[in-house]
mmCIF file of C-alpha atoms in Angstrom:
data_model
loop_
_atom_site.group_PDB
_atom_site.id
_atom_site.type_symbol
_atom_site.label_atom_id
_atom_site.label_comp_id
_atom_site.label_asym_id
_atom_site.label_seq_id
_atom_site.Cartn_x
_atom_site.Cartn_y
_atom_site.Cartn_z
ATOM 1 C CA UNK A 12 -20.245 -20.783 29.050
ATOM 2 C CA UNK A 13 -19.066 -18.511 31.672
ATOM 3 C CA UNK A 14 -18.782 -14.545 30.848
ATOM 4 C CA UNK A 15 -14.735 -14.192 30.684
ATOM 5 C CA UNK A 16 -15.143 -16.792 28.108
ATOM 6 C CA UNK A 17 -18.016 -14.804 26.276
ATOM 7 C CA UNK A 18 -15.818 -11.804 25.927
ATOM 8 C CA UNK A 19 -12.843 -13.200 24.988
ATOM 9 C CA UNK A 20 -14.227 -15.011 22.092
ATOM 10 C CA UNK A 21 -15.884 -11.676 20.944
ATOM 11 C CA UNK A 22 -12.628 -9.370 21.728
ATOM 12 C CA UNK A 23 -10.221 -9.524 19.382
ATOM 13 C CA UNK A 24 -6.133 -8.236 19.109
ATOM 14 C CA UNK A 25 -8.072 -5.488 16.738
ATOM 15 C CA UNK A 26 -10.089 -4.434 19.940
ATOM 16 C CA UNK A 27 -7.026 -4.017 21.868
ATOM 17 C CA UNK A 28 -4.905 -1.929 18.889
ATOM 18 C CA UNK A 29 -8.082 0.183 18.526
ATOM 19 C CA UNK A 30 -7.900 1.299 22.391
ATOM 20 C CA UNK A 31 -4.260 1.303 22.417
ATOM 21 C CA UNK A 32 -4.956 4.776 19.282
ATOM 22 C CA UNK A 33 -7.548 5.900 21.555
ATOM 23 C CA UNK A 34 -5.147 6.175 24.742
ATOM 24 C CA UNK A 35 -2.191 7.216 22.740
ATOM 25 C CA UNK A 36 -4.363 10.317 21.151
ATOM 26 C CA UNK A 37 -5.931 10.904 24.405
ATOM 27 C CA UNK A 38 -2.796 10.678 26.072
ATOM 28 C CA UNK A 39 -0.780 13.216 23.405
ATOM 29 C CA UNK A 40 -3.497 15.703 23.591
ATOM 30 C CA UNK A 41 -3.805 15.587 27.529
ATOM 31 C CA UNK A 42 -0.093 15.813 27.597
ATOM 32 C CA UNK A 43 -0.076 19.021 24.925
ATOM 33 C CA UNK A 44 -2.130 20.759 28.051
ATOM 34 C CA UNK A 45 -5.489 20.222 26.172
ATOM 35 C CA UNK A 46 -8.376 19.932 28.128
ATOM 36 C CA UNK A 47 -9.941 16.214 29.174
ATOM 37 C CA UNK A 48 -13.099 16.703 27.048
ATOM 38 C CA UNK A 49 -10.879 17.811 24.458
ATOM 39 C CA UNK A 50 -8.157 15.146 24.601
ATOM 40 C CA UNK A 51 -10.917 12.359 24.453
ATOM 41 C CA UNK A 52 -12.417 14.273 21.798
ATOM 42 C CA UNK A 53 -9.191 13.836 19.609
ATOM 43 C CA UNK A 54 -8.433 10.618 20.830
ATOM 44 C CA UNK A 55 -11.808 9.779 19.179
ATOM 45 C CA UNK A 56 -10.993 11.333 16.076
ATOM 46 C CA UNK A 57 -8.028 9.560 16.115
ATOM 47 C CA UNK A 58 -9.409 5.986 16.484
ATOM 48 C CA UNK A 59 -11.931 7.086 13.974
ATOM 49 C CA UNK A 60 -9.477 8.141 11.373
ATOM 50 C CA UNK A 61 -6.864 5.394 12.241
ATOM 51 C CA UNK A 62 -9.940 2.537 11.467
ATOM 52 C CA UNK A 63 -10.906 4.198 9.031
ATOM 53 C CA UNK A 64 -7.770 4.013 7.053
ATOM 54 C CA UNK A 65 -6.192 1.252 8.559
ATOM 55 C CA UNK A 66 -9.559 -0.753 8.705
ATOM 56 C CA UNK A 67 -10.282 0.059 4.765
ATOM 57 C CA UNK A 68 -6.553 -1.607 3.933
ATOM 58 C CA UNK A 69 -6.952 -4.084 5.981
ATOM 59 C CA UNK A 70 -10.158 -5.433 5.046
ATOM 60 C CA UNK A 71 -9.244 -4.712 0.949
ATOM 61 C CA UNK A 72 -5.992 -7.231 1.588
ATOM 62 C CA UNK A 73 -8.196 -9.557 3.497
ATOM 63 C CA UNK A 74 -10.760 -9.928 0.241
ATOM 64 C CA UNK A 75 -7.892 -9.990 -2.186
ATOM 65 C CA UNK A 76 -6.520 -12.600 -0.494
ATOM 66 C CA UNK A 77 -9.741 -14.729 0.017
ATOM 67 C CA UNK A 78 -10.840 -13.666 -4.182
ATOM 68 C CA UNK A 79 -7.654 -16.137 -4.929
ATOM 69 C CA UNK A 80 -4.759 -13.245 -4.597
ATOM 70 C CA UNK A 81 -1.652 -13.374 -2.691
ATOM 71 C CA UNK A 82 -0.020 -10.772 -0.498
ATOM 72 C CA UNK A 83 3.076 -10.656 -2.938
ATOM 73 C CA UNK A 84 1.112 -10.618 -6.349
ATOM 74 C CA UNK A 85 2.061 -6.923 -8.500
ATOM 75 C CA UNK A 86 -1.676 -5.602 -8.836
ATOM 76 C CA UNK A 87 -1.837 -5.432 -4.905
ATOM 77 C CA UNK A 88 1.307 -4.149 -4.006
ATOM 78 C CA UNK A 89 1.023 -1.449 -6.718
ATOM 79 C CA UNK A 90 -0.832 0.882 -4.427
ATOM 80 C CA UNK A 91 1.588 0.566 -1.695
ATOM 81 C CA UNK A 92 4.202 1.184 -3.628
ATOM 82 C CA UNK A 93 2.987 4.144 -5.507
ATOM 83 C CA UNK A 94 1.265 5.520 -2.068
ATOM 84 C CA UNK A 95 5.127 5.048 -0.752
ATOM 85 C CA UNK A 96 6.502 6.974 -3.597
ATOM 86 C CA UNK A 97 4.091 9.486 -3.071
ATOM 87 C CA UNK A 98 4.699 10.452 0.383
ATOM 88 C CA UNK A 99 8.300 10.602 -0.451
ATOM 89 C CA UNK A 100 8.519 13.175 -3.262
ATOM 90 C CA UNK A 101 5.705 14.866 -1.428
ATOM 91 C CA UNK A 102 7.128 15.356 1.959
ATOM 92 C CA UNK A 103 10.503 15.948 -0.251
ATOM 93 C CA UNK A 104 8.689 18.869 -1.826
ATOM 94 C CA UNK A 105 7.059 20.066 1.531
ATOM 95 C CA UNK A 106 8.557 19.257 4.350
ATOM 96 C CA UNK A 107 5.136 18.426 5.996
ATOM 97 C CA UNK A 108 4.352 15.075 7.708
ATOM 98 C CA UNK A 109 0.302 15.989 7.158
ATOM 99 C CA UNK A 110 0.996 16.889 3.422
ATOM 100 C CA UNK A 111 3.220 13.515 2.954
ATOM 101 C CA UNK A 112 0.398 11.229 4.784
ATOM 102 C CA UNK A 113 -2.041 13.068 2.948
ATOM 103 C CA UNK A 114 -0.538 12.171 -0.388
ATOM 104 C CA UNK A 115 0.250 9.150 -0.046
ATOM 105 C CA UNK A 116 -3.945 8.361 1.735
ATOM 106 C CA UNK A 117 -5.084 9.770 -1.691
ATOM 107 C CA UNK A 118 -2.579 8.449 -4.115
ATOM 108 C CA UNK A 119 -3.487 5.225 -2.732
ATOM 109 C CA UNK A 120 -6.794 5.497 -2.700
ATOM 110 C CA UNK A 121 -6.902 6.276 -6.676
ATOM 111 C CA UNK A 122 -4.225 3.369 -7.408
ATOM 112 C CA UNK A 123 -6.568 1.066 -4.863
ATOM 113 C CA UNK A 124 -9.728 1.490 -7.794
ATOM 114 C CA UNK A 125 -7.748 2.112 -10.689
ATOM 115 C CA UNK A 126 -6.138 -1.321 -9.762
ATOM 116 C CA UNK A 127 -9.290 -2.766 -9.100
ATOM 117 C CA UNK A 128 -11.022 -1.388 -12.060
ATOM 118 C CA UNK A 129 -8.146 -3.239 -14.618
ATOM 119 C CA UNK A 130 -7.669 -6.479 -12.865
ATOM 120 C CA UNK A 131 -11.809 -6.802 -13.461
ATOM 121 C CA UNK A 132 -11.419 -6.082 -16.856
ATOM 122 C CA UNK A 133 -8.558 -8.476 -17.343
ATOM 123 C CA UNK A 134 -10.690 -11.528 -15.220
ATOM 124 C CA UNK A 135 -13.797 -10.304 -17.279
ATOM 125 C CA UNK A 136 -12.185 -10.565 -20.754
ATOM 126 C CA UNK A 137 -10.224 -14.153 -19.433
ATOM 127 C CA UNK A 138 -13.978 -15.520 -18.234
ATOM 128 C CA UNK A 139 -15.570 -14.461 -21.730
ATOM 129 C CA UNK A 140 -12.761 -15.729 -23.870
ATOM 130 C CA UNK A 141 -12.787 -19.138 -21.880
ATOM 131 C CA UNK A 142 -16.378 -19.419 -22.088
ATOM 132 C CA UNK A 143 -16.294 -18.718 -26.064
ATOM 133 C CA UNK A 144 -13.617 -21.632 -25.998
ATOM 134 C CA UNK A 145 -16.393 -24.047 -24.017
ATOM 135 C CA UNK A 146 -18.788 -23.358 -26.209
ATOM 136 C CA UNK A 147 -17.441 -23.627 -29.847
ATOM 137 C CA UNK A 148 -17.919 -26.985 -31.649
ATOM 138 C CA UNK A 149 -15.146 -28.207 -34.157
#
């Protein structure tokens, strides 16, 4: 197998989105008049932050979907929506884009394992009651 074909089938369109956030921070930062260590410093942070958060959705929607779930089923659009909601009323309330995204990271977050902490309840109690069923004799 030749080397271009090597890479290619271990770089993925994830690779490319995750250097596109590096460039862009680098980029903003170099164009704010920061200094080059500087600007790839943030451009860093960036990347780390955006995968991260981005990563940590991504790969929760991923497992939902391969546990059985779909993409439009209530218990995993909750989150969004109340992480939505939250950004709204908060950058309502403070005009602040860091305060809004910063909202709505945590509100989701807490919806994320709240949500995850009922729907395993709900599949626990549905296993146990449907294993009492199997195993009563009439």
């Amino acid at each position: 197998m030749a080397l271009h074909d090597r890479v290619r089938d271990r770089l993925r369109p994830w690779h490319a989105l995750m250097l596109v956030v590096f460039l862009a921070g680098t980029a903003l930062q170099l164009a704010g008049g920061a200094e080059p260590f500087v600007a790839v410093l943030s451009g860093l942070f960036g990347l780390v932050v955006f995968q991260f958060t981005v990563g940590n959705v991504w790969a929760s929607a991923v497992e939902y979907r391969n546990a059985g779930g779909a993409w439009s089923d209530a218990p995993f659009l909750a989150p969004f929506a109340l992480a939505g909601i939250a950004a709204a009323a908060a950058y309502v309330l403070t005009r602040s884009l860091a305060g809004a995204a910063s909202a709505a990271f945590w509100v989701f977050v807490l919806a994320l394992a709240a949500t995850a902490v009922v729907v395993n309840l709900a599949v626990g109690y549905r296993e146990s009651d449907a294993a009492d069923a199997s195993q009563r004799v009439e």
